[in-house]
Amino acid sequence: MANGGDWNRDCRCGVGGHTAAARRSEIIDAARSGKAIFCEKPISLTLDGAREMIAAVERAGVFFQMAFQRRFDAGYLAAKPKIEEGAIGEPVMFTSISRDPYAPPIEFCDPKMSGGLITDVVQRVQRVHAIGATLAYPEMKSIGDIDNAIIDLEFESGALGVVQLSRNAAFGYDIRSEIWGTKDSIQIGYCRQTPILMLTTEGITHDAVLHFMERFENAYLAQIQNLSSMSKRGCRHQSRERMPRRRCGSAWRENAGPWRYRSWRR
């Protein structure tokens, strides 16, 4: 990103990768400069901020891509058409596990800067219930954030979902999903980094995926390649697709009272 809107004319794309609190000016400056935009999630911490950024993108007519590397991961890419083809029947249950090996710097965790542990959920969610707690990192309490949470989802289709979030998976980076259907099930993800098992008299062991770069390196590269390809073709993005989720996230943070339990209904 350029500072203060000082963009290189030879630069075709801009990346909004700073904290969510600082992202507004990045995106608006990039749009005004006619750059294709890659924006980290969440787009904004407020509805007004999101609307202002999206309006700037639409006025400029530039391509806008939200960052979500799982859309470009080989496992998720392979699962999506199978679900659409009816391989598992009608989806009835979605489970997502997202566990980091450790917490990021506390400055980043501050909900005023990043939105906190829970800032975004999946599309077409009708109702959300969640319970969260500070169990592993007591310092999170001082900024009003948590380190573990369970989220129950109800989709417009009637299907159900469960999301587990954690910042203290000490063994490594644990990202897995399962979509359960009326006929069969699809599981996505893995814990083992290399295809090797050690079988000894003490048991069977293997290594683990240590961090997000090891797990999603190819997906991160693919999403940037997609940005470049779309900008070259002059494509525009339907940026309003994320507004229902942004409404959910905004209502979530504005819910009064202690964090322990919160609900939201669309």
PDB file of C-alpha atoms in Angstrom, residues 171-175 189-197 205-210 214-215:
ATOM      1  CA  PHE A 171       0.468 -28.640  18.746  1.00  0.00           C
ATOM      2  CA  GLY A 172       0.104 -26.521  15.596  1.00  0.00           C
ATOM      3  CA  TYR A 173      -2.299 -24.904  13.138  1.00  0.00           C
ATOM      4  CA  ASP A 174      -5.555 -26.859  12.972  1.00  0.00           C
ATOM      5  CA  ILE A 175      -7.954 -25.941  10.156  1.00  0.00           C
ATOM      6  CA  GLY A 189      -8.266 -30.431   5.883  1.00  0.00           C
ATOM      7  CA  TYR A 190      -5.472 -32.255   7.623  1.00  0.00           C
ATOM      8  CA  CYS A 191      -3.218 -32.019  10.676  1.00  0.00           C
ATOM      9  CA  ARG A 192      -0.113 -33.799   9.338  1.00  0.00           C
ATOM     10  CA  GLN A 193       2.358 -31.666   7.364  1.00  0.00           C
ATOM     11  CA  THR A 194       4.477 -34.431   5.788  1.00  0.00           C
ATOM     12  CA  PRO A 195       3.275 -37.892   4.634  1.00  0.00           C
ATOM     13  CA  ILE A 196       5.266 -39.883   7.171  1.00  0.00           C
ATOM     14  CA  LEU A 197       4.426 -41.885  10.299  1.00  0.00           C
ATOM     15  CA  THR A 205       3.627 -40.299  15.862  1.00  0.00           C
ATOM     16  CA  HIS A 206       3.713 -37.752  13.069  1.00  0.00           C
ATOM     17  CA  ASP A 207       4.426 -34.057  12.686  1.00  0.00           C
ATOM     18  CA  ALA A 208       1.822 -31.281  12.522  1.00  0.00           C
ATOM     19  CA  VAL A 209       1.098 -28.231  10.396  1.00  0.00           C
ATOM     20  CA  LEU A 210       2.818 -25.479  12.356  1.00  0.00           C
ATOM     21  CA  GLU A 214       2.573 -23.925   5.757  1.00  0.00           C
ATOM     22  CA  ARG A 215      -1.111 -24.849   5.449  1.00  0.00           C
TER      23      ARG A 215
END
